[in-house]
PDB file of C-alpha atoms in Angstrom:
ATOM      1  CA  MET A   4     -12.961  -9.182   1.062  1.00 66.00           C
ATOM      2  CA  ILE A   5     -14.968  -6.120   2.149  1.00 81.00           C
ATOM      3  CA  LEU A   6     -12.194  -3.990   3.658  1.00 81.00           C
ATOM      4  CA  PRO A   7     -10.480  -3.054   0.353  1.00 81.00           C
ATOM      5  CA  HIS A   8     -13.807  -1.777  -0.974  1.00 82.00           C
ATOM      6  CA  ILE A   9     -14.330   0.269   2.204  1.00 87.00           C
ATOM      7  CA  PHE A  10     -10.812   1.714   1.960  1.00 85.00           C
ATOM      8  CA  TYR A  11     -11.444   2.496  -1.707  1.00 85.00           C
ATOM      9  CA  ALA A  12     -14.622   4.425  -0.874  1.00 86.00           C
ATOM     10  CA  VAL A  13     -12.843   6.325   1.926  1.00 86.00           C
ATOM     11  CA  ALA A  14      -9.924   7.322  -0.337  1.00 85.00           C
ATOM     12  CA  LEU A  15     -12.150   8.325  -3.255  1.00 84.00           C
ATOM     13  CA  HIS A  16     -15.103  10.049  -1.600  1.00 84.00           C
ATOM     14  CA  TYR A  17     -13.927  11.118   1.868  1.00 85.00           C
ATOM     15  CA  GLU A  18     -10.266  12.009   1.250  1.00 83.00           C
ATOM     16  CA  ASP A  19     -10.970  13.229  -2.314  1.00 83.00           C
ATOM     17  CA  ARG A  20      -7.887  11.664  -3.871  1.00 85.00           C
ATOM     18  CA  LYS A  21      -7.654  12.669  -7.519  1.00 82.00           C
ATOM     19  CA  THR A  22      -5.608   9.956  -9.266  1.00 83.00           C
ATOM     20  CA  ARG A  23      -6.073   6.208  -9.455  1.00 83.00           C
ATOM     21  CA  SER A  24      -2.519   5.495  -8.348  1.00 83.00           C
ATOM     22  CA  ASP A  25      -2.984   7.702  -5.282  1.00 84.00           C
ATOM     23  CA  VAL A  26      -6.167   5.814  -4.386  1.00 86.00           C
ATOM     24  CA  GLN A  27      -4.405   2.464  -4.743  1.00 86.00           C
ATOM     25  CA  ARG A  28      -1.505   3.648  -2.550  1.00 85.00           C
ATOM     26  CA  SER A  29      -3.975   4.638   0.137  1.00 86.00           C
ATOM     27  CA  ILE A  30      -5.621   1.200   0.016  1.00 87.00           C
ATOM     28  CA  ILE A  31      -2.235  -0.564   0.201  1.00 86.00           C
ATOM     29  CA  GLY A  32      -1.182   1.390   3.288  1.00 85.00           C
ATOM     30  CA  ARG A  33      -4.385   0.877   5.249  1.00 87.00           C
ATOM     31  CA  TYR A  34      -4.893  -2.751   4.329  1.00 87.00           C
ATOM     32  CA  PHE A  35      -1.267  -3.666   5.048  1.00 86.00           C
ATOM     33  CA  TYR A  36      -1.292  -2.164   8.537  1.00 86.00           C
ATOM     34  CA  TYR A  37      -4.628  -3.816   9.284  1.00 86.00           C
ATOM     35  CA  GLN A  38      -3.202  -7.218   8.399  1.00 83.00           C
ATOM     36  CA  LEU A  39      -0.069  -6.461  10.423  1.00 81.00           C
ATOM     37  CA  ALA A  40      -2.186  -5.641  13.467  1.00 81.00           C
ATOM     38  CA  ASN A  41      -4.205  -8.798  12.853  1.00 79.00           C
ATOM     39  CA  ILE A  42      -1.042 -10.909  13.022  1.00 74.00           C
ATOM     40  CA  TYR A  43       0.361  -9.421  16.204  1.00 71.00           C
ATOM     41  CA  ILE A  44      -2.784  -8.602  18.162  1.00 72.00           C
ATOM     42  CA  THR A  45      -5.502 -11.076  17.253  1.00 66.00           C
ATOM     43  CA  VAL A  46      -3.575 -14.319  16.808  1.00 62.00           C
ATOM     44  CA  THR A  47      -0.698 -13.751  19.216  1.00 64.00           C
ATOM     45  CA  ALA A  48      -3.025 -12.382  21.892  1.00 66.00           C
ATOM     46  CA  GLY A  49      -5.149 -15.491  21.474  1.00 64.00           C
ATOM     47  CA  SER A  50      -2.213 -17.726  22.374  1.00 63.00           C
ATOM     48  CA  ILE A  51      -1.464 -15.529  25.385  1.00 63.00           C
ATOM     49  CA  LEU A  52      -5.064 -15.709  26.586  1.00 65.00           C
ATOM     50  CA  GLU A  53      -4.968 -19.491  26.372  1.00 63.00           C
ATOM     51  CA  SER A  54      -1.981 -19.496  28.737  1.00 62.00           C
ATOM     52  CA  LEU A  55      -3.400 -16.797  30.988  1.00 66.00           C
ATOM     53  CA  ASN A  56      -4.708 -19.201  33.643  1.00 69.00           C
ATOM     54  CA  GLU A  57      -1.379 -20.966  33.858  1.00 67.00           C
ATOM     55  CA  ILE A  58       0.421 -17.627  34.151  1.00 65.00           C
ATOM     56  CA  ILE A  59      -1.875 -16.568  36.986  1.00 71.00           C
ATOM     57  CA  GLU A  60      -1.204 -19.815  38.841  1.00 73.00           C
ATOM     58  CA  HIS A  61       2.563 -19.646  38.274  1.00 67.00           C
ATOM     59  CA  PRO A  62       3.512 -15.976  37.730  1.00 66.00           C
ATOM     60  CA  THR A  63       7.204 -16.638  38.280  1.00 65.00           C
ATOM     61  CA  ASN A  64       7.253 -18.927  35.225  1.00 64.00           C
ATOM     62  CA  MET A  65       5.563 -16.407  32.908  1.00 62.00           C
ATOM     63  CA  LEU A  66       8.451 -16.139  30.448  1.00 59.00           C
ATOM     64  CA  ALA A  67       8.788 -19.904  30.140  1.00 62.00           C
ATOM     65  CA  ILE A  68       5.030 -20.345  29.645  1.00 61.00           C
ATOM     66  CA  LEU A  69       4.866 -17.705  26.900  1.00 59.00           C
ATOM     67  CA  GLY A  70       7.966 -19.161  25.253  1.00 62.00           C
ATOM     68  CA  LYS A  71       6.210 -22.518  24.974  1.00 65.00           C
ATOM     69  CA  SER A  72       2.827 -21.168  23.841  1.00 63.00           C
ATOM     70  CA  LEU A  73       3.952 -18.830  21.064  1.00 64.00           C
ATOM     71  CA  PRO A  74       5.364 -21.557  18.764  1.00 69.00           C
ATOM     72  CA  ASN A  75       1.895 -23.115  18.614  1.00 70.00           C
ATOM     73  CA  VAL A  76       0.736 -20.098  16.545  1.00 75.00           C
ATOM     74  CA  VAL A  77       3.123 -20.989  13.727  1.00 79.00           C
ATOM     75  CA  GLY A  78       0.997 -23.992  12.801  1.00 80.00           C
ATOM     76  CA  TYR A  79      -1.920 -21.683  12.071  1.00 81.00           C
ATOM     77  CA  PHE A  80       0.128 -19.419   9.814  1.00 84.00           C
ATOM     78  CA  ALA A  81       1.790 -22.329   8.021  1.00 87.00           C
ATOM     79  CA  THR A  82      -1.681 -23.697   7.261  1.00 88.00           C
ATOM     80  CA  PHE A  83      -2.788 -20.229   6.173  1.00 87.00           C
ATOM     81  CA  VAL A  84       0.086 -19.863   3.695  1.00 90.00           C
ATOM     82  CA  MET A  85      -0.489 -23.393   2.347  1.00 91.00           C
ATOM     83  CA  THR A  86      -4.153 -22.548   1.820  1.00 90.00           C
ATOM     84  CA  LYS A  87      -3.211 -19.453  -0.154  1.00 90.00           C
ATOM     85  CA  LEU A  88      -0.820 -21.587  -2.219  1.00 90.00           C
ATOM     86  CA  LEU A  89      -3.174 -24.487  -2.970  1.00 90.00           C
ATOM     87  CA  VAL A  90      -6.496 -22.597  -3.103  1.00 89.00           C
ATOM     88  CA  GLY A  91      -5.868 -18.882  -3.526  1.00 88.00           C
ATOM     89  CA  LEU A  92      -3.476 -19.032  -6.490  1.00 89.00           C
ATOM     90  CA  PRO A  93      -5.621 -21.502  -8.504  1.00 89.00           C
ATOM     91  CA  MET A  94      -8.638 -19.244  -7.938  1.00 88.00           C
ATOM     92  CA  ILE A  95      -6.643 -16.328  -9.379  1.00 86.00           C
ATOM     93  CA  MET A  96      -5.894 -18.445 -12.444  1.00 85.00           C
ATOM     94  CA  MET A  97      -9.539 -19.497 -12.814  1.00 83.00           C
ATOM     95  CA  ARG A  98     -10.908 -15.945 -12.470  1.00 80.00           C
ATOM     96  CA  ILE A  99     -14.120 -17.007 -10.771  1.00 80.00           C
ATOM     97  CA  GLY A 100     -15.987 -13.736 -11.382  1.00 77.00           C
ATOM     98  CA  PRO A 101     -15.471 -13.464 -15.161  1.00 77.00           C
ATOM     99  CA  LEU A 102     -15.910 -17.251 -15.535  1.00 79.00           C
ATOM    100  CA  THR A 103     -19.271 -17.176 -13.732  1.00 82.00           C
ATOM    101  CA  ARG A 104     -20.451 -14.218 -15.798  1.00 78.00           C
ATOM    102  CA  MET A 105     -19.463 -15.862 -19.074  1.00 78.00           C
ATOM    103  CA  LEU A 106     -21.132 -19.180 -18.181  1.00 80.00           C
ATOM    104  CA  PHE A 107     -24.318 -17.391 -17.114  1.00 80.00           C
ATOM    105  CA  ILE A 108     -24.569 -15.401 -20.343  1.00 78.00           C
ATOM    106  CA  LYS A 109     -23.834 -18.404 -22.564  1.00 76.00           C
ATOM    107  CA  THR A 110     -26.314 -20.565 -20.668  1.00 79.00           C
ATOM    108  CA  CYS A 111     -29.203 -18.100 -20.535  1.00 79.00           C
ATOM    109  CA  PHE A 112     -28.741 -16.337 -23.887  1.00 77.00           C
ATOM    110  CA  ARG A 113     -27.888 -17.302 -27.432  1.00 76.00           C
ATOM    111  CA  GLU A 114     -24.614 -15.769 -28.490  1.00 70.00           C
ATOM    112  CA  LYS A 115     -25.799 -14.956 -32.032  1.00 74.00           C
ATOM    113  CA  TYR A 116     -28.559 -12.726 -30.632  1.00 74.00           C
ATOM    114  CA  LEU A 117     -26.214 -10.741 -28.405  1.00 74.00           C
ATOM    115  CA  THR A 118     -25.036  -7.309 -29.429  1.00 76.00           C
ATOM    116  CA  GLU A 119     -21.382  -6.443 -29.892  1.00 73.00           C
ATOM    117  CA  LYS A 120     -21.388  -4.439 -26.666  1.00 74.00           C
ATOM    118  CA  GLU A 121     -22.771  -7.383 -24.694  1.00 71.00           C
ATOM    119  CA  LEU A 122     -20.099  -9.670 -26.138  1.00 71.00           C
ATOM    120  CA  ASP A 123     -17.404  -7.138 -25.260  1.00 70.00           C
ATOM    121  CA  ASP A 124     -18.724  -6.918 -21.703  1.00 68.00           C
ATOM    122  CA  MET A 125     -18.572 -10.692 -21.438  1.00 68.00           C
ATOM    123  CA  HIS A 126     -14.929 -10.849 -22.538  1.00 69.00           C
ATOM    124  CA  HIS A 127     -13.735  -7.505 -21.194  1.00 70.00           C
ATOM    125  CA  PRO A 128     -10.138  -7.503 -19.875  1.00 71.00           C
ATOM    126  CA  GLN A 129      -9.570  -7.680 -16.141  1.00 76.00           C
ATOM    127  CA  LYS A 130      -7.771  -4.895 -14.294  1.00 79.00           C
ATOM    128  CA  LEU A 131      -5.025  -5.444 -11.734  1.00 80.00           C
ATOM    129  CA  TRP A 132      -6.171  -4.074  -8.393  1.00 81.00           C
ATOM    130  CA  TYR A 133      -2.923  -3.134  -6.673  1.00 83.00           C
ATOM    131  CA  GLY A 134      -4.657  -2.300  -3.398  1.00 80.00           C
ATOM    132  CA  TRP A 135      -5.725  -5.940  -3.080  1.00 82.00           C
ATOM    133  CA  GLU A 136      -2.795  -7.856  -4.552  1.00 85.00           C
ATOM    134  CA  TYR A 137       0.111  -6.035  -2.914  1.00 86.00           C
ATOM    135  CA  PRO A 138      -1.079  -6.393   0.723  1.00 86.00           C
ATOM    136  CA  ASN A 139      -1.827 -10.099   0.247  1.00 87.00           C
ATOM    137  CA  LEU A 140       1.719 -10.760  -0.939  1.00 89.00           C
ATOM    138  CA  LEU A 141       3.266  -8.509   1.709  1.00 88.00           C
ATOM    139  CA  LEU A 142       1.275 -10.384   4.361  1.00 88.00           C
ATOM    140  CA  VAL A 143       3.102 -13.605   3.521  1.00 91.00           C
ATOM    141  CA  VAL A 144       6.428 -11.739   3.640  1.00 90.00           C
ATOM    142  CA  VAL A 145       5.649 -10.407   7.121  1.00 87.00           C
ATOM    143  CA  ILE A 146       4.524 -13.851   8.334  1.00 87.00           C
ATOM    144  CA  CYS A 147       7.757 -15.443   7.147  1.00 89.00           C
ATOM    145  CA  PHE A 148       9.906 -12.703   8.685  1.00 87.00           C
ATOM    146  CA  THR A 149       8.007 -12.761  11.968  1.00 82.00           C
ATOM    147  CA  TYR A 150       7.788 -16.462  12.707  1.00 83.00           C
ATOM    148  CA  SER A 151      10.945 -17.735  11.026  1.00 84.00           C
ATOM    149  CA  CYS A 152      12.854 -17.236  14.303  1.00 81.00           C
ATOM    150  CA  ILE A 153      10.209 -19.132  16.271  1.00 80.00           C
ATOM    151  CA  SER A 154       9.693 -22.030  13.886  1.00 82.00           C
ATOM    152  CA  PRO A 155      11.839 -22.146  10.719  1.00 85.00           C
ATOM    153  CA  ILE A 156       9.464 -24.684   9.142  1.00 86.00           C
ATOM    154  CA  ILE A 157       7.454 -21.773   7.799  1.00 88.00           C
ATOM    155  CA  LEU A 158      10.290 -20.697   5.481  1.00 90.00           C
ATOM    156  CA  PRO A 159       9.953 -23.600   2.964  1.00 91.00           C
ATOM    157  CA  VAL A 160       6.191 -23.038   2.935  1.00 91.00           C
ATOM    158  CA  GLY A 161       6.689 -19.344   2.173  1.00 92.00           C
ATOM    159  CA  ALA A 162       9.255 -20.153  -0.541  1.00 93.00           C
ATOM    160  CA  ALA A 163       6.777 -22.565  -2.190  1.00 94.00           C
ATOM    161  CA  PHE A 164       4.078 -19.899  -2.083  1.00 94.00           C
ATOM    162  CA  PHE A 165       6.243 -17.259  -3.767  1.00 94.00           C
ATOM    163  CA  LEU A 166       7.359 -19.717  -6.412  1.00 94.00           C
ATOM    164  CA  GLY A 167       3.726 -20.416  -7.278  1.00 93.00           C
ATOM    165  CA  ALA A 168       2.857 -16.702  -7.056  1.00 93.00           C
ATOM    166  CA  TRP A 169       5.683 -15.867  -9.457  1.00 93.00           C
ATOM    167  CA  LEU A 170       4.335 -18.315 -12.056  1.00 92.00           C
ATOM    168  CA  VAL A 171       0.705 -17.275 -11.633  1.00 91.00           C
ATOM    169  CA  TYR A 172       1.152 -13.524 -11.605  1.00 90.00           C
ATOM    170  CA  LYS A 173       3.638 -13.634 -14.471  1.00 90.00           C
ATOM    171  CA  ASN A 174       0.982 -15.309 -16.613  1.00 88.00           C
ATOM    172  CA  GLN A 175      -1.793 -12.997 -15.424  1.00 87.00           C
ATOM    173  CA  ILE A 176       0.161  -9.774 -15.943  1.00 85.00           C
ATOM    174  CA  LEU A 177       1.418 -10.729 -19.413  1.00 86.00           C
ATOM    175  CA  ILE A 178      -1.807 -12.255 -20.757  1.00 84.00           C
ATOM    176  CA  VAL A 179      -4.857 -11.437 -18.631  1.00 83.00           C
ATOM    177  CA  TYR A 180      -4.537  -8.130 -16.808  1.00 83.00           C
ATOM    178  CA  SER A 181      -5.021  -4.911 -18.741  1.00 80.00           C
ATOM    179  CA  PRO A 182      -3.438  -1.812 -17.160  1.00 77.00           C
ATOM    180  CA  SER A 183      -5.937   0.953 -16.474  1.00 77.00           C
ATOM    181  CA  HIS A 184      -3.379   3.598 -15.537  1.00 75.00           C
ATOM    182  CA  GLU A 185       0.342   4.255 -15.308  1.00 76.00           C
ATOM    183  CA  SER A 186       1.728   5.105 -11.880  1.00 75.00           C
ATOM    184  CA  GLY A 187       5.323   5.667 -12.970  1.00 74.00           C
ATOM    185  CA  GLY A 188       6.705   2.985 -10.668  1.00 77.00           C
ATOM    186  CA  THR A 189       5.450   4.636  -7.474  1.00 79.00           C
ATOM    187  CA  MET A 190       4.204   1.301  -6.087  1.00 82.00           C
ATOM    188  CA  PHE A 191       7.652  -0.288  -5.964  1.00 84.00           C
ATOM    189  CA  PRO A 192       9.182   1.991  -3.269  1.00 86.00           C
ATOM    190  CA  MET A 193       6.068   1.477  -1.176  1.00 85.00           C
ATOM    191  CA  ALA A 194       6.381  -2.321  -1.486  1.00 85.00           C
ATOM    192  CA  CYS A 195      10.060  -2.162  -0.486  1.00 88.00           C
ATOM    193  CA  HIS A 196       9.220   0.065   2.483  1.00 88.00           C
ATOM    194  CA  ARG A 197       6.509  -2.322   3.711  1.00 87.00           C
ATOM    195  CA  THR A 198       8.895  -5.264   3.273  1.00 89.00           C
ATOM    196  CA  LEU A 199      11.466  -3.563   5.495  1.00 90.00           C
ATOM    197  CA  ILE A 200       8.745  -2.886   8.052  1.00 88.00           C
ATOM    198  CA  GLY A 201       8.032  -6.624   8.073  1.00 86.00           C
ATOM    199  CA  LEU A 202      11.758  -7.264   8.566  1.00 90.00           C
ATOM    200  CA  ILE A 203      11.776  -4.926  11.581  1.00 89.00           C
ATOM    201  CA  CYS A 204       8.780  -6.755  13.028  1.00 83.00           C
ATOM    202  CA  GLY A 205      10.607 -10.058  12.590  1.00 84.00           C
ATOM    203  CA  GLN A 206      13.713  -8.696  14.327  1.00 87.00           C
ATOM    204  CA  LEU A 207      11.684  -7.359  17.245  1.00 84.00           C
ATOM    205  CA  THR A 208       9.889 -10.695  17.504  1.00 80.00           C
ATOM    206  CA  PHE A 209      13.231 -12.497  17.631  1.00 84.00           C
ATOM    207  CA  ILE A 210      14.480 -10.186  20.400  1.00 84.00           C
ATOM    208  CA  GLY A 211      11.279 -10.676  22.398  1.00 80.00           C
ATOM    209  CA  TYR A 212      11.301 -14.432  21.901  1.00 79.00           C
ATOM    210  CA  SER A 213      14.942 -14.602  23.007  1.00 83.00           C
ATOM    211  CA  ILE A 214      14.002 -12.799  26.215  1.00 81.00           C
ATOM    212  CA  LEU A 215      11.074 -15.187  26.738  1.00 75.00           C
ATOM    213  CA  ARG A 216      13.457 -18.116  26.376  1.00 76.00           C
ATOM    214  CA  GLU A 217      15.847 -16.390  28.796  1.00 76.00           C
ATOM    215  CA  GLY A 218      18.414 -15.684  26.097  1.00 79.00           C
ATOM    216  CA  PHE A 219      19.317 -12.220  27.352  1.00 82.00           C
ATOM    217  CA  TYR A 220      22.756 -12.137  25.744  1.00 86.00           C
ATOM    218  CA  GLN A 221      21.270 -12.986  22.328  1.00 84.00           C
ATOM    219  CA  ALA A 222      18.746 -10.171  22.764  1.00 83.00           C
ATOM    220  CA  VAL A 223      21.498  -7.675  23.566  1.00 88.00           C
ATOM    221  CA  VAL A 224      23.570  -8.729  20.553  1.00 90.00           C
ATOM    222  CA  THR A 225      20.624  -8.511  18.113  1.00 88.00           C
ATOM    223  CA  PHE A 226      19.234  -5.247  19.503  1.00 88.00           C
ATOM    224  CA  PRO A 227      21.104  -3.033  16.949  1.00 91.00           C
ATOM    225  CA  LEU A 228      19.447  -4.850  14.011  1.00 91.00           C
ATOM    226  CA  PRO A 229      16.142  -2.887  14.054  1.00 90.00           C
ATOM    227  CA  VAL A 230      18.066   0.374  14.438  1.00 92.00           C
ATOM    228  CA  ILE A 231      20.255  -0.458  11.436  1.00 94.00           C
ATOM    229  CA  THR A 232      17.212  -1.398   9.354  1.00 92.00           C
ATOM    230  CA  ILE A 233      15.447   1.874  10.195  1.00 92.00           C
ATOM    231  CA  LYS A 234      18.576   3.806   9.263  1.00 93.00           C
ATOM    232  CA  MET A 235      18.836   1.949   5.959  1.00 91.00           C
ATOM    233  CA  MET A 236      15.223   2.837   5.183  1.00 91.00           C
ATOM    234  CA  ASP A 237      16.206   6.515   5.321  1.00 91.00           C
ATOM    235  CA  VAL A 238      19.289   5.820   3.201  1.00 91.00           C
ATOM    236  CA  PHE A 239      17.235   4.055   0.519  1.00 89.00           C
ATOM    237  CA  LYS A 240      14.708   6.898   0.535  1.00 88.00           C
ATOM    238  CA  ASN A 241      17.381   9.564   0.029  1.00 88.00           C
ATOM    239  CA  LEU A 242      19.298   7.562  -2.591  1.00 86.00           C
ATOM    240  CA  TYR A 243      16.462   6.158  -4.707  1.00 84.00           C
ATOM    241  CA  VAL A 244      12.959   7.362  -3.803  1.00 84.00           C
ATOM    242  CA  VAL A 245      13.534  11.127  -3.687  1.00 82.00           C
ATOM    243  CA  PRO A 246      15.747  11.295  -6.838  1.00 80.00           C
ATOM    244  CA  GLY A 247      13.310   8.996  -8.641  1.00 76.00           C
ATOM    245  CA  ARG A 248      10.555  11.601  -8.386  1.00 76.00           C
ATOM    246  CA  SER A 249      12.320  13.931 -10.818  1.00 76.00           C
ATOM    247  CA  ILE A 250      14.295  13.552 -14.015  1.00 73.00           C
ATOM    248  CA  SER A 251      18.040  13.148 -13.726  1.00 71.00           C
ATOM    249  CA  VAL A 252      20.448  15.875 -14.847  1.00 74.00           C
ATOM    250  CA  GLU A 253      22.027  13.588 -17.451  1.00 78.00           C
ATOM    251  CA  ARG A 254      18.651  12.790 -18.975  1.00 74.00           C
ATOM    252  CA  ALA A 255      17.682  16.465 -19.025  1.00 72.00           C
ATOM    253  CA  VAL A 256      20.903  17.325 -20.877  1.00 75.00           C
ATOM    254  CA  GLU A 257      20.197  14.581 -23.431  1.00 78.00           C
ATOM    255  CA  LEU A 258      16.697  15.909 -24.051  1.00 73.00           C
ATOM    256  CA  ASP A 259      18.010  19.453 -24.496  1.00 72.00           C
ATOM    257  CA  MET A 260      20.557  18.236 -27.027  1.00 75.00           C
ATOM    258  CA  GLN A 261      17.948  16.329 -29.016  1.00 71.00           C
ATOM    259  CA  ARG A 262      15.758  19.368 -29.608  1.00 66.00           C
ATOM    260  CA  ASN A 263      15.774  23.084 -28.991  1.00 61.00           C
ATOM    261  CA  ALA A 264      13.470  23.735 -26.063  1.00 53.00           C
ATOM    262  CA  ALA A 265      13.163  27.441 -26.880  1.00 55.00           C
ATOM    263  CA  ALA A 266      11.978  26.707 -30.431  1.00 57.00           C
ATOM    264  CA  ALA A 267       9.597  23.971 -29.361  1.00 60.00           C
ATOM    265  CA  PHE A 268       7.503  26.250 -27.128  1.00 63.00           C
ATOM    266  CA  SER A 269       6.021  29.592 -28.099  1.00 71.00           C
ATOM    267  CA  PRO A 270       6.281  32.406 -25.518  1.00 73.00           C
ATOM    268  CA  ASP A 271       2.611  33.190 -26.143  1.00 76.00           C
ATOM    269  CA  VAL A 272       1.267  29.732 -25.305  1.00 74.00           C
ATOM    270  CA  TYR A 273      -0.379  30.768 -22.038  1.00 76.00           C
ATOM    271  CA  ARG A 274      -1.494  34.242 -23.184  1.00 79.00           C
ATOM    272  CA  GLN A 275      -4.943  35.134 -24.440  1.00 80.00           C
ATOM    273  CA  PRO A 276      -5.108  35.247 -28.266  1.00 78.00           C
ATOM    274  CA  VAL A 277      -6.327  38.850 -28.286  1.00 79.00           C
ATOM    275  CA  LEU A 278      -3.221  39.906 -26.359  1.00 79.00           C
ATOM    276  CA  THR A 279      -0.881  38.279 -28.875  1.00 78.00           C
ATOM    277  CA  GLU A 280      -2.114  40.287 -31.883  1.00 78.00           C
ATOM    278  CA  LYS A 281       0.244  42.918 -33.259  1.00 75.00           C
ATOM    279  CA  SER A 282      -0.658  46.603 -33.222  1.00 71.00           C
ATOM    280  CA  ALA A 283      -2.593  47.926 -36.256  1.00 65.00           C
ATOM    281  CA  GLU A 284      -1.625  50.957 -38.416  1.00 65.00           C
ATOM    282  CA  VAL A 285      -3.976  53.665 -39.793  1.00 60.00           C
ATOM    283  CA  LEU A 286      -3.992  53.963 -43.603  1.00 58.00           C
ATOM    284  CA  GLY A 287      -4.105  57.209 -45.577  1.00 55.00           C
ATOM    285  CA  GLY A 288      -1.134  59.284 -44.395  1.00 51.00           C
ATOM    286  CA  SER A 289      -0.978  62.443 -42.327  1.00 51.00           C
ATOM    287  CA  SER A 290      -3.699  64.306 -44.237  1.00 47.00           C
ATOM    288  CA  VAL A 291      -6.221  61.559 -43.550  1.00 46.00           C
ATOM    289  CA  ARG A 292      -5.289  61.534 -39.862  1.00 48.00           C
ATOM    290  CA  ARG A 293      -5.886  65.287 -39.742  1.00 46.00           C
ATOM    291  CA  PHE A 294      -9.213  64.835 -41.534  1.00 44.00           C
ATOM    292  CA  ALA A 295     -10.239  62.114 -39.090  1.00 45.00           C
ATOM    293  CA  SER A 296      -9.415  64.430 -36.197  1.00 46.00           C
ATOM    294  CA  GLY A 297     -11.456  67.314 -37.608  1.00 48.00           C
ATOM    295  CA  GLY A 298      -8.649  69.375 -39.218  1.00 46.00           C
ATOM    296  CA  ASP A 299      -9.093  71.781 -42.194  1.00 46.00           C
ATOM    297  CA  SER A 300      -5.905  70.888 -44.087  1.00 44.00           C
ATOM    298  CA  VAL A 301      -7.575  68.524 -46.554  1.00 43.00           C
ATOM    299  CA  SER A 302      -8.206  70.118 -49.957  1.00 44.00           C
ATOM    300  CA  SER A 303     -11.775  70.377 -51.206  1.00 43.00           C
ATOM    301  CA  SER A 304     -10.844  69.441 -54.751  1.00 44.00           C
ATOM    302  CA  SER A 305     -12.355  66.313 -56.132  1.00 46.00           C
ATOM    303  CA  SER A 306      -9.109  64.680 -57.174  1.00 47.00           C
ATOM    304  CA  PRO A 307      -8.796  60.859 -57.411  1.00 48.00           C
ATOM    305  CA  ARG A 308      -6.188  60.942 -54.660  1.00 48.00           C
ATOM    306  CA  ARG A 309      -8.588  62.733 -52.314  1.00 48.00           C
ATOM    307  CA  SER A 310     -11.323  60.229 -53.125  1.00 47.00           C
ATOM    308  CA  THR A 311      -8.983  57.354 -52.326  1.00 48.00           C
ATOM    309  CA  GLU A 312      -7.904  58.945 -49.045  1.00 46.00           C
ATOM    310  CA  LEU A 313     -11.459  59.663 -48.006  1.00 41.00           C
ATOM    311  CA  ALA A 314     -12.480  56.113 -48.816  1.00 46.00           C
ATOM    312  CA  SER A 315      -9.739  54.811 -46.554  1.00 47.00           C
ATOM    313  CA  VAL A 316     -10.595  57.006 -43.569  1.00 46.00           C
ATOM    314  CA  GLY A 317     -11.289  54.947 -40.456  1.00 46.00           C
ATOM    315  CA  LYS A 318      -9.920  51.737 -41.966  1.00 47.00           C
ATOM    316  CA  VAL A 319      -7.014  49.938 -40.351  1.00 46.00           C
ATOM    317  CA  ALA A 320      -4.645  47.265 -41.598  1.00 47.00           C
ATOM    318  CA  ASP A 321      -2.610  44.592 -39.880  1.00 49.00           C
ATOM    319  CA  SER A 322       1.127  44.029 -40.272  1.00 51.00           C
ATOM    320  CA  SER A 323       0.655  42.237 -43.619  1.00 51.00           C
ATOM    321  CA  GLY A 324      -1.119  45.275 -45.154  1.00 50.00           C
ATOM    322  CA  LYS A 325      -4.545  43.647 -45.353  1.00 50.00           C
ATOM    323  CA  ILE A 326      -7.425  45.983 -44.470  1.00 49.00           C
ATOM    324  CA  VAL A 327      -9.493  44.670 -41.591  1.00 48.00           C
TER     325      VAL A 327
END
């Protein structure tokens, strides 16, 4: 419960990530790998430590002892997934935090005396926190991939969980959750990548468990599977992830046909306004220009034309002829 908040503070304040989607991606990555390490190190190491005394007494039977002790861990994970199905998903539907806040306000205060802002705060829409939801679902995927080769009983439990999660999250996303930002689908490639990482972990677990059960030929036959999966991760990245970051050529051609890009944008958009003004012209003709420069060619007669020219000395006009 605390780790996502710690990862959020690290991404926002220490790493200085600028966008909300970037912060959520950082939380997903860190939290996922923490849970992955928790599966393989904490729980599996616990089963090995329980058999450590027997291994020390009979070191020649180490593989057989580990092969018998590892399946006992599956019971813990099957119980864990069932708990998430029967307790975790109903709690998501109940929304304990907003429900507690609403009951507290309605119990301690009269609704008719509350301001509009206080009522809005009581019924404000809930945001979907991707950094919390994605790793929790990916954890169940990794558990099913990892321990399906050891004890296939976990597969029906995982299928029941995802059936319930599909119903719950479909309702929450359509009715309850209010999107706070648009990431442009950048979370989906990350979820697929983490799913394939869980598949690789399951394949490596199967190879190791086959060796523990002295199935060396099975381990040799299945050894290319992780290599193929890693290669396919690069193929998917080059085919879908990298092209998905930019607009396709076909779509760009369609947009250019719909409107004229040259007419839609002015060439002076990013220039300073003073630099976009057209050059001004001096009024009054050549005689006035000579007068302004100190020449003696202007007649001293008091004709109306001379008065008009003198009145216009020093005045300039723009391209429309207006004196400025």
